[in-house]
Amino acid sequence: MSTDAAGLVKILEAVADKINENREFLTELDSAIGDADHGINMSKGFSAVLEKLHSQEFGDCGAILKTVGMTLVSTVGGASGPLYGTAFMRAGQAVAGKSSLNFDDFIAIMDQALEGIKYRGKAQRGEKTIIDSLEPAVEILKNEKDSTDRKSVMNKALNAAKEGVEYTRSIIAKKGRASYLGERSIGHQDPGATSCYLMLQAAIQKIKEMSG
Ligand code: ADP
Ligand code: MG
């Protein structure tokens, strides 16, 4: 299981497509507990990402992820731009200078993305944010990094992220706009936790496809 820069671009294209396909859904989720722009924000950001990635040739996987992060920071309004932007920039630092990525690199990317979001958002698990789906997935990846059945590890990580999204329905938002609602945020699934799950789903599906 390894990919070069062109493969990484394909994975990111799949992520961008998934966000664009779910633009209305994510916006609908944000209309219940936020300001109805999460899908719009993310879709705008990833459309700009696609343009950037197609406008130049890349050999360095770290540079690709850094470009994604910088593009998201500069084009996405709202909380999610700086959060996901920092995630991708940190991920890029984790694999700086690498022309190909293996499974350990994938785990490092996910781990640093999580660290970036925690650093930027000052949030922790249980506050109804991106972290509620991302952290459980990263934990599985790290705990099972030595397993030889990588597809099963990725499936488990994805399931953990999905359970994390479900969990956000049961808790009160403590960060971001949804926190203004207090207890009224209960019963709604968090838009950011959902977009994170969808991105991970697209990436993992593509990685599995590419590794046959
Ligand atoms: P805004 O809230 O500025 O309109 P978006 O609608 O694009 O931005 O994103 C909202 C999502 O951002 C929330 O659903 C939540 O998951 C995430 N979020 C908000 N604040 C934080 C934070 N401090 N840490 C992690 N994620 C956060
Ligand atoms: Mg919003």
Coordinates of N, CA and C and ligand atoms in Angstrom, one line a residue:
M1 N 0.8 -1.2 0.0 CA 0.0 0.0 0.0 C 0.9 1.3 0.0
S2 N 1.1 1.8 -1.2 CA 1.8 3.1 -1.2 C 1.4 3.9 -2.4
T3 N 1.6 5.2 -2.3 CA 1.1 6.1 -3.4 C 2.1 7.2 -3.7
D4 N 2.2 7.6 -4.9 CA 3.1 8.7 -5.2 C 2.3 10.0 -5.2
A5 N 2.9 11.1 -5.7 CA 2.2 12.4 -5.6 C 0.9 12.4 -6.5
A6 N 1.0 11.7 -7.7 CA -0.2 11.7 -8.5 C -1.3 10.9 -7.9
G7 N -1.0 9.9 -7.1 CA -2.0 9.1 -6.4 C -2.6 9.9 -5.3
L8 N -1.8 10.7 -4.6 CA -2.3 11.6 -3.5 C -3.3 12.6 -4.1
V9 N -3.0 13.1 -5.3 CA -3.9 14.1 -5.9 C -5.2 13.4 -6.2
K10 N -5.1 12.1 -6.7 CA -6.4 11.3 -6.9 C -7.2 11.2 -5.6
I11 N -6.5 10.9 -4.5 CA -7.2 10.7 -3.3 C -7.9 12.1 -2.9
L12 N -7.2 13.2 -3.1 CA -7.8 14.5 -2.7 C -8.9 14.9 -3.7
E13 N -8.8 14.4 -4.9 CA -9.9 14.7 -5.8 C -11.2 13.9 -5.3
A14 N -11.0 12.7 -4.9 CA -12.1 11.9 -4.3 C -12.7 12.6 -3.1
V15 N -11.9 13.2 -2.3 CA -12.3 13.9 -1.1 C -13.1 15.2 -1.5
A16 N -12.6 15.9 -2.5 CA -13.3 17.1 -3.0 C -14.7 16.7 -3.6
D17 N -14.7 15.6 -4.4 CA -16.0 15.2 -5.0 C -17.0 14.9 -3.9
K18 N -16.5 14.2 -2.9 CA -17.4 13.8 -1.8 C -18.0 15.0 -1.1
I19 N -17.2 16.0 -0.9 CA -17.7 17.3 -0.2 C -18.7 18.0 -1.2
N20 N -18.3 18.0 -2.4 CA -19.3 18.7 -3.4 C -20.6 18.0 -3.5
E21 N -20.6 16.6 -3.5 CA -21.8 15.8 -3.5 C -22.7 16.1 -2.2
N22 N -22.0 16.4 -1.1 CA -22.7 16.5 0.1 C -22.9 18.0 0.6
R23 N -22.7 18.9 -0.4 CA -22.8 20.3 -0.1 C -24.2 20.7 0.6
E24 N -25.3 20.2 0.0 CA -26.6 20.5 0.5 C -26.8 19.9 1.9
F25 N -26.4 18.6 2.0 CA -26.6 17.8 3.2 C -25.8 18.5 4.4
L26 N -24.6 18.9 4.2 CA -23.8 19.5 5.2 C -24.4 20.9 5.6
T27 N -24.9 21.6 4.6 CA -25.5 22.9 4.9 C -26.8 22.7 5.7
E28 N -27.5 21.7 5.3 CA -28.8 21.4 6.1 C -28.5 21.1 7.5
L29 N -27.4 20.3 7.8 CA -27.0 20.0 9.2 C -26.7 21.3 9.9
D30 N -26.0 22.2 9.2 CA -25.5 23.4 9.8 C -26.7 24.4 10.0
S31 N -27.8 24.2 9.2 CA -28.9 25.1 9.4 C -29.7 24.8 10.7
A32 N -29.5 23.5 11.2 CA -30.2 23.2 12.4 C -29.5 23.7 13.7
I33 N -28.2 23.8 13.7 CA -27.5 24.2 14.9 C -26.4 25.3 14.6
G34 N -26.4 25.8 13.4 CA -25.4 26.8 13.1 C -26.0 27.9 12.2
D35 N -25.2 28.3 11.2 CA -25.7 29.4 10.3 C -25.9 28.9 8.8
A36 N -26.1 27.6 8.6 CA -26.4 27.1 7.3 C -25.4 27.4 6.2
D37 N -24.1 27.2 6.6 CA -23.1 27.5 5.5 C -22.0 26.4 5.5
H38 N -22.0 25.4 6.3 CA -20.9 24.5 6.3 C -20.6 23.8 5.0
G39 N -21.7 23.3 4.3 CA -21.5 22.7 3.0 C -21.0 23.7 2.0
I40 N -21.6 24.9 2.0 CA -21.2 26.0 1.1 C -19.7 26.3 1.3
N41 N -19.3 26.5 2.6 CA -17.9 26.8 2.9 C -17.0 25.7 2.4
M42 N -17.3 24.5 2.7 CA -16.4 23.4 2.4 C -16.3 23.2 0.8
S43 N -17.4 23.3 0.2 CA -17.5 23.1 -1.2 C -16.7 24.2 -2.0
K44 N -16.8 25.4 -1.5 CA -16.1 26.5 -2.1 C -14.6 26.2 -1.9
G45 N -14.2 25.8 -0.7 CA -12.8 25.6 -0.4 C -12.2 24.4 -1.3
F46 N -13.0 23.4 -1.4 CA -12.4 22.2 -2.2 C -12.5 22.4 -3.7
S47 N -13.4 23.3 -4.1 CA -13.3 23.7 -5.5 C -12.0 24.4 -5.8
A48 N -11.7 25.3 -4.9 CA -10.4 26.1 -5.1 C -9.2 25.2 -5.0
V49 N -9.3 24.2 -4.1 CA -8.2 23.2 -3.9 C -8.0 22.4 -5.3
L50 N -9.1 22.0 -5.9 CA -9.0 21.3 -7.2 C -8.3 22.1 -8.2
E51 N -8.7 23.4 -8.3 CA -8.1 24.3 -9.3 C -6.6 24.4 -9.0
K52 N -6.2 24.6 -7.8 CA -4.8 24.7 -7.4 C -4.0 23.5 -7.7
L53 N -4.6 22.3 -7.4 CA -3.9 21.1 -7.6 C -3.7 20.8 -9.1
H54 N -4.7 21.3 -9.9 CA -4.6 21.0 -11.4 C -3.8 22.1 -12.1
S55 N -3.4 23.1 -11.4 CA -2.7 24.2 -12.1 C -1.2 24.0 -12.1
Q56 N -0.7 23.0 -11.3 CA 0.8 22.8 -11.3 C 1.1 21.3 -11.1
E57 N 2.4 21.0 -11.4 CA 2.8 19.6 -11.2 C 3.5 19.5 -9.9
F58 N 3.2 18.4 -9.2 CA 3.7 18.2 -7.9 C 4.5 16.9 -7.8
G59 N 5.6 16.9 -7.1 CA 6.4 15.7 -6.9 C 6.4 15.4 -5.4
D60 N 6.3 16.4 -4.6 CA 6.4 16.3 -3.1 C 5.0 16.2 -2.5
C61 N 4.8 15.1 -1.8 CA 3.4 14.9 -1.2 C 3.2 15.9 -0.1
G62 N 4.2 16.2 0.6 CA 4.1 17.2 1.7 C 3.6 18.6 1.1
A63 N 4.2 18.9 0.0 CA 3.9 20.2 -0.6 C 2.4 20.2 -1.1
I64 N 1.9 19.1 -1.5 CA 0.5 19.0 -2.0 C -0.4 19.3 -0.8
L65 N -0.2 18.6 0.3 CA -1.0 18.7 1.5 C -0.9 20.2 2.0
K66 N 0.3 20.7 2.0 CA 0.4 22.1 2.4 C -0.4 23.1 1.6
T67 N -0.3 22.8 0.3 CA -1.1 23.7 -0.7 C -2.6 23.6 -0.4
V68 N -3.1 22.3 -0.1 CA -4.5 22.1 0.2 C -4.8 23.0 1.5
G69 N -4.0 22.9 2.5 CA -4.2 23.6 3.7 C -4.3 25.1 3.5
M70 N -3.3 25.6 2.8 CA -3.2 27.1 2.6 C -4.4 27.5 1.8
T71 N -4.8 26.7 0.8 CA -6.0 27.1 0.0 C -7.3 27.1 0.8
L72 N -7.4 26.1 1.7 CA -8.6 26.1 2.6 C -8.6 27.3 3.5
V73 N -7.5 27.6 4.1 CA -7.4 28.8 5.0 C -7.8 30.1 4.3
S74 N -7.4 30.2 3.0 CA -7.6 31.5 2.3 C -9.0 31.5 1.6
T75 N -9.6 30.4 1.4 CA -10.9 30.5 0.7 C -12.2 30.1 1.5
V76 N -12.0 29.4 2.6 CA -13.2 29.0 3.4 C -13.4 30.0 4.5
G77 N -14.6 30.6 4.4 CA -15.1 31.4 5.5 C -15.5 30.5 6.7
G78 N -15.7 31.1 7.9 CA -16.2 30.3 9.0 C -15.1 29.5 9.7
A79 N -15.5 28.9 10.8 CA -14.6 28.2 11.6 C -13.8 27.0 10.9
S80 N -14.5 26.4 10.0 CA -14.0 25.2 9.4 C -12.7 25.5 8.5
G81 N -12.6 26.7 7.9 CA -11.5 27.0 7.1 C -10.2 26.9 7.8
P82 N -10.0 27.7 8.8 CA -8.7 27.6 9.6 C -8.5 26.3 10.2
L83 N -9.6 25.6 10.7 CA -9.4 24.3 11.3 C -8.9 23.2 10.3
Y84 N -9.7 23.0 9.2 CA -9.2 22.1 8.2 C -7.9 22.5 7.6
G85 N -7.8 23.8 7.4 CA -6.6 24.3 6.8 C -5.3 24.0 7.6
T86 N -5.4 24.2 8.9 CA -4.3 23.8 9.8 C -4.1 22.3 9.8
A87 N -5.2 21.6 9.7 CA -5.1 20.1 9.7 C -4.2 19.7 8.5
F88 N -4.5 20.2 7.3 CA -3.8 19.8 6.1 C -2.4 20.3 6.1
M89 N -2.2 21.5 6.7 CA -0.8 22.1 6.7 C 0.1 21.2 7.6
R90 N -0.5 20.9 8.8 CA 0.3 20.0 9.7 C 0.6 18.6 9.1
A91 N -0.5 18.1 8.4 CA -0.3 16.8 7.7 C 0.8 16.9 6.7
G92 N 0.9 18.1 6.0 CA 2.0 18.3 5.0 C 3.3 18.3 5.6
Q93 N 3.4 18.9 6.8 CA 4.7 18.9 7.5 C 5.2 17.5 7.9
A94 N 4.2 16.7 8.2 CA 4.5 15.3 8.6 C 5.1 14.5 7.5
V95 N 4.9 14.8 6.3 CA 5.4 14.1 5.1 C 6.2 15.0 4.2
A96 N 6.8 16.1 4.7 CA 7.5 17.0 3.9 C 8.6 16.3 3.1
G97 N 8.8 16.6 1.9 CA 9.9 16.1 1.0 C 9.7 14.7 0.5
K98 N 8.6 14.0 0.9 CA 8.4 12.6 0.5 C 7.7 12.6 -0.9
S99 N 8.3 11.8 -1.8 CA 7.7 11.6 -3.1 C 6.7 10.5 -3.2
S100 N 6.8 9.6 -2.1 CA 5.7 8.6 -2.0 C 5.4 8.4 -0.6
L101 N 4.2 7.8 -0.4 CA 3.6 7.6 1.0 C 3.2 6.2 1.2
N102 N 3.6 5.7 2.4 CA 3.1 4.3 2.8 C 2.1 4.4 3.9
F103 N 1.7 3.3 4.4 CA 0.6 3.2 5.4 C 1.0 4.0 6.7
D104 N 2.3 3.9 7.1 CA 2.7 4.7 8.3 C 2.6 6.2 8.0
D105 N 2.9 6.6 6.8 CA 2.8 8.0 6.5 C 1.3 8.4 6.5
F106 N 0.4 7.5 6.1 CA -1.0 7.8 6.1 C -1.4 8.1 7.6
I107 N -0.9 7.2 8.5 CA -1.3 7.3 9.9 C -0.7 8.6 10.4
A108 N 0.5 9.0 10.1 CA 1.2 10.2 10.5 C 0.4 11.4 10.0
I109 N -0.1 11.4 8.8 CA -0.9 12.4 8.2 C -2.2 12.6 9.1
M110 N -2.9 11.5 9.4 CA -4.1 11.6 10.1 C -3.9 12.1 11.5
D111 N -2.8 11.6 12.1 CA -2.5 12.0 13.5 C -2.2 13.5 13.6
Q112 N -1.4 14.0 12.6 CA -1.0 15.4 12.6 C -2.2 16.3 12.3
A113 N -3.1 15.8 11.4 CA -4.3 16.6 11.1 C -5.1 16.8 12.4
L114 N -5.3 15.7 13.2 CA -6.0 15.8 14.4 C -5.3 16.8 15.4
E115 N -4.0 16.7 15.5 CA -3.3 17.6 16.4 C -3.5 19.0 15.9
G116 N -3.5 19.3 14.6 CA -3.6 20.6 14.1 C -5.0 21.2 14.5
I117 N -6.0 20.3 14.4 CA -7.4 20.8 14.7 C -7.5 21.1 16.2
K118 N -6.9 20.2 17.0 CA -7.0 20.4 18.4 C -6.3 21.7 18.8
Y119 N -5.1 21.9 18.2 CA -4.3 23.1 18.5 C -5.1 24.4 18.1
R120 N -5.7 24.4 16.9 CA -6.3 25.6 16.4 C -7.7 25.8 17.1
G121 N -8.4 24.7 17.3 CA -9.8 24.9 17.9 C -9.9 24.8 19.4
K122 N -8.8 24.4 20.0 CA -8.7 24.3 21.5 C -9.9 23.5 22.0
A123 N -10.3 22.5 21.2 CA -11.4 21.6 21.6 C -10.9 20.2 22.0
Q124 N -11.8 19.5 22.7 CA -11.5 18.1 23.0 C -12.7 17.3 22.7
R125 N -12.5 16.0 22.8 CA -13.6 15.1 22.5 C -14.8 15.3 23.4
G126 N -16.0 15.2 22.9 CA -17.2 15.4 23.7 C -17.8 16.8 23.6
E127 N -17.2 17.6 22.8 CA -17.7 19.0 22.7 C -18.5 19.3 21.4
K128 N -18.8 18.2 20.7 CA -19.6 18.2 19.4 C -18.9 19.0 18.3
T129 N -17.7 18.5 18.0 CA -16.9 19.1 16.9 C -16.3 18.0 16.0
I130 N -15.5 18.5 15.0 CA -14.8 17.6 14.1 C -14.0 16.5 14.9
I131 N -13.5 16.9 16.1 CA -12.7 15.9 16.9 C -13.5 14.7 17.3
D132 N -14.8 14.8 17.4 CA -15.6 13.6 17.8 C -15.6 12.5 16.8
S133 N -15.4 12.8 15.5 CA -15.3 11.7 14.5 C -13.8 11.4 14.2
L134 N -13.0 12.5 14.2 CA -11.6 12.2 13.8 C -10.8 11.5 14.8
E135 N -10.9 11.9 16.1 CA -10.0 11.2 17.1 C -10.3 9.7 17.3
P136 N -11.5 9.2 17.3 CA -11.7 7.8 17.4 C -11.0 7.0 16.2
A137 N -11.1 7.6 15.1 CA -10.5 7.0 13.9 C -9.0 7.0 14.0
V138 N -8.4 8.1 14.4 CA -6.9 8.2 14.6 C -6.5 7.2 15.6
E139 N -7.2 7.0 16.7 CA -6.8 6.1 17.7 C -6.8 4.7 17.2
I140 N -7.7 4.3 16.4 CA -7.7 2.9 15.8 C -6.5 2.8 14.9
L141 N -6.3 3.8 14.1 CA -5.1 3.7 13.1 C -3.8 3.5 13.9
K142 N -3.6 4.3 15.0 CA -2.4 4.2 15.7 C -2.2 2.9 16.5
N143 N -3.4 2.5 17.1 CA -3.3 1.3 17.9 C -3.1 0.1 17.1
E144 N -3.5 0.1 15.8 CA -3.4 -1.1 15.0 C -2.5 -0.9 13.8
K145 N -1.5 0.0 14.0 CA -0.6 0.3 12.9 C 0.2 -0.9 12.4
D146 N 0.5 -1.9 13.3 CA 1.3 -3.0 13.0 C 0.5 -4.2 12.4
S147 N -0.8 -4.0 12.3 CA -1.6 -5.1 11.7 C -1.3 -5.3 10.2
T148 N -1.3 -6.5 9.8 CA -1.0 -6.7 8.4 C -2.3 -6.6 7.5
D149 N -3.4 -6.6 8.1 CA -4.7 -6.5 7.4 C -5.1 -5.0 7.4
R150 N -4.5 -4.2 6.5 CA -4.6 -2.8 6.6 C -6.0 -2.3 6.1
K151 N -6.6 -3.1 5.2 CA -8.0 -2.8 4.8 C -8.9 -2.8 6.0
S152 N -8.7 -3.9 6.8 CA -9.6 -4.0 7.9 C -9.4 -2.9 9.0
V153 N -8.1 -2.5 9.1 CA -7.8 -1.4 10.1 C -8.5 -0.1 9.6
M154 N -8.4 0.1 8.3 CA -9.1 1.3 7.7 C -10.6 1.3 7.9
N155 N -11.2 0.1 7.7 CA -12.6 -0.1 7.8 C -13.0 0.2 9.3
K156 N -12.2 -0.3 10.2 CA -12.5 -0.1 11.6 C -12.4 1.4 12.0
A157 N -11.4 2.0 11.4 CA -11.2 3.5 11.7 C -12.4 4.2 11.2
L158 N -12.9 3.9 10.0 CA -14.0 4.6 9.4 C -15.3 4.3 10.2
N159 N -15.4 3.1 10.7 CA -16.6 2.8 11.6 C -16.6 3.6 12.8
A160 N -15.4 3.8 13.4 CA -15.2 4.5 14.6 C -15.6 6.0 14.4
A161 N -15.2 6.5 13.2 CA -15.6 7.9 12.9 C -17.1 8.0 12.7
K162 N -17.7 7.0 12.1 CA -19.1 7.0 12.0 C -19.9 7.0 13.3
E163 N -19.4 6.2 14.2 CA -20.0 6.1 15.5 C -19.8 7.5 16.2
G164 N -18.6 8.1 16.0 CA -18.4 9.4 16.5 C -19.4 10.5 16.1
V165 N -19.7 10.4 14.8 CA -20.8 11.3 14.2 C -22.1 11.1 15.0
E166 N -22.5 9.8 15.1 CA -23.7 9.4 15.8 C -23.7 10.0 17.2
Y167 N -22.5 9.8 17.9 CA -22.4 10.3 19.3 C -22.6 11.8 19.4
T168 N -22.3 12.6 18.4 CA -22.5 14.0 18.5 C -24.0 14.4 18.6
R169 N -24.9 13.5 18.2 CA -26.3 13.8 18.4 C -26.7 13.9 19.8
S170 N -25.9 13.1 20.7 CA -26.4 13.0 22.1 C -25.8 14.0 23.0
I171 N -24.9 14.9 22.5 CA -24.1 15.8 23.4 C -24.4 17.3 23.1
I172 N -24.1 18.1 24.0 CA -24.2 19.5 23.9 C -23.0 20.1 23.2
A173 N -23.2 21.1 22.3 CA -22.1 21.7 21.7 C -21.4 22.7 22.6
K174 N -20.1 22.6 22.7 CA -19.4 23.5 23.6 C -18.5 24.4 22.8
K175 N -18.4 24.2 21.5 CA -17.5 25.1 20.7 C -18.2 25.6 19.5
G176 N -17.8 26.7 19.0 CA -18.4 27.2 17.7 C -19.8 27.7 17.9
R177 N -20.4 28.1 16.8 CA -21.8 28.7 16.8 C -22.8 27.8 17.5
A178 N -22.7 26.5 17.3 CA -23.7 25.6 17.9 C -23.8 25.7 19.4
S179 N -22.7 26.2 20.0 CA -22.6 26.3 21.5 C -23.6 27.3 22.0
Y180 N -24.0 28.3 21.1 CA -24.9 29.3 21.6 C -26.3 28.7 21.9
L181 N -26.5 27.5 21.3 CA -27.8 26.8 21.5 C -27.9 26.1 22.8
G182 N -26.8 25.8 23.4 CA -26.8 25.0 24.7 C -27.5 23.7 24.5
E183 N -28.4 23.4 25.4 CA -29.1 22.1 25.4 C -29.9 21.9 24.1
R184 N -30.3 22.9 23.4 CA -31.0 22.8 22.2 C -30.2 22.2 21.1
S185 N -28.9 22.1 21.3 CA -28.1 21.5 20.2 C -28.2 19.9 20.3
I186 N -28.7 19.4 21.4 CA -28.8 18.0 21.6 C -29.8 17.5 20.5
G187 N -29.6 16.3 20.0 CA -30.5 15.7 19.0 C -30.1 15.9 17.6
H188 N -29.1 16.8 17.4 CA -28.6 17.1 16.0 C -27.2 16.6 15.8
Q189 N -26.9 16.1 14.7 CA -25.6 15.6 14.4 C -24.7 16.8 13.9
D190 N -23.5 16.8 14.4 CA -22.6 17.9 14.1 C -22.1 18.0 12.7
P191 N -22.3 19.1 12.0 CA -21.8 19.2 10.6 C -20.3 19.0 10.4
G192 N -19.5 19.5 11.3 CA -18.0 19.3 11.1 C -17.6 17.9 11.3
A193 N -18.2 17.2 12.3 CA -17.9 15.8 12.5 C -18.3 15.0 11.3
T194 N -19.4 15.4 10.7 CA -19.9 14.7 9.5 C -19.0 14.9 8.3
S195 N -18.6 16.2 8.1 CA -17.8 16.4 6.9 C -16.4 15.7 7.1
C196 N -16.0 15.6 8.3 CA -14.7 14.9 8.5 C -14.9 13.4 8.2
Y197 N -16.0 12.8 8.7 CA -16.3 11.4 8.4 C -16.4 11.2 6.8
L198 N -17.1 12.1 6.1 CA -17.2 11.9 4.7 C -15.9 12.0 4.0
M199 N -15.0 12.9 4.4 CA -13.7 13.0 3.8 C -12.9 11.8 4.0
L200 N -13.0 11.3 5.2 CA -12.2 10.0 5.5 C -12.7 8.9 4.7
Q201 N -14.1 8.8 4.6 CA -14.7 7.7 3.8 C -14.2 7.8 2.3
A202 N -14.2 9.0 1.8 CA -13.7 9.1 0.4 C -12.3 8.7 0.2
A203 N -11.4 9.2 1.2 CA -10.0 8.9 1.1 C -9.7 7.4 1.2
I204 N -10.4 6.8 2.2 CA -10.2 5.4 2.4 C -10.6 4.5 1.3
Q205 N -11.8 4.9 0.7 CA -12.3 4.1 -0.4 C -11.3 4.2 -1.6
K206 N -10.8 5.4 -1.8 CA -9.8 5.6 -2.9 C -8.5 4.8 -2.7
I207 N -8.1 4.9 -1.4 CA -6.8 4.1 -1.1 C -7.0 2.6 -1.3
K208 N -8.2 2.1 -0.9 CA -8.4 0.7 -1.1 C -8.5 0.3 -2.6
E209 N -9.2 1.2 -3.3 CA -9.3 1.0 -4.8 C -7.9 1.0 -5.4
M210 N -7.0 1.9 -5.0 CA -5.7 2.0 -5.7 C -4.8 0.9 -5.3
S211 N -5.1 0.3 -4.1 CA -4.2 -0.8 -3.7 C -4.7 -2.2 -4.1
G212 N -5.8 -2.2 -4.8 CA -6.3 -3.4 -5.5 C -7.0 -4.4 -4.6
Ligands
ADP1 P1 -19.0 28.5 11.2 O1 -19.4 27.8 12.5 O2 -18.1 29.6 11.4 O3 -20.2 28.9 10.4 P2 -18.7 26.1 9.6 O4 -20.2 26.1 9.5 O5 -18.0 26.0 8.3 O6 -18.2 27.4 10.4 O7 -18.2 24.9 10.5 C1 -18.9 24.5 11.7 C2 -18.2 23.3 12.3 O8 -16.9 23.6 12.7 C3 -18.9 22.7 13.5 O9 -19.9 21.8 13.1 C4 -17.8 22.0 14.3 O10 -17.7 20.7 13.9 C5 -16.6 22.8 13.8 N1 -16.0 23.5 14.9 C6 -16.4 24.8 15.3 N2 -15.6 25.2 16.3 C7 -14.7 24.2 16.5 C8 -13.5 24.0 17.4 N3 -13.2 25.0 18.2 N4 -12.8 22.9 17.2 C9 -13.1 22.0 16.4 N5 -14.2 22.0 15.5 C10 -14.9 23.1 15.6
MG2 MG -21.7 27.5 9.8

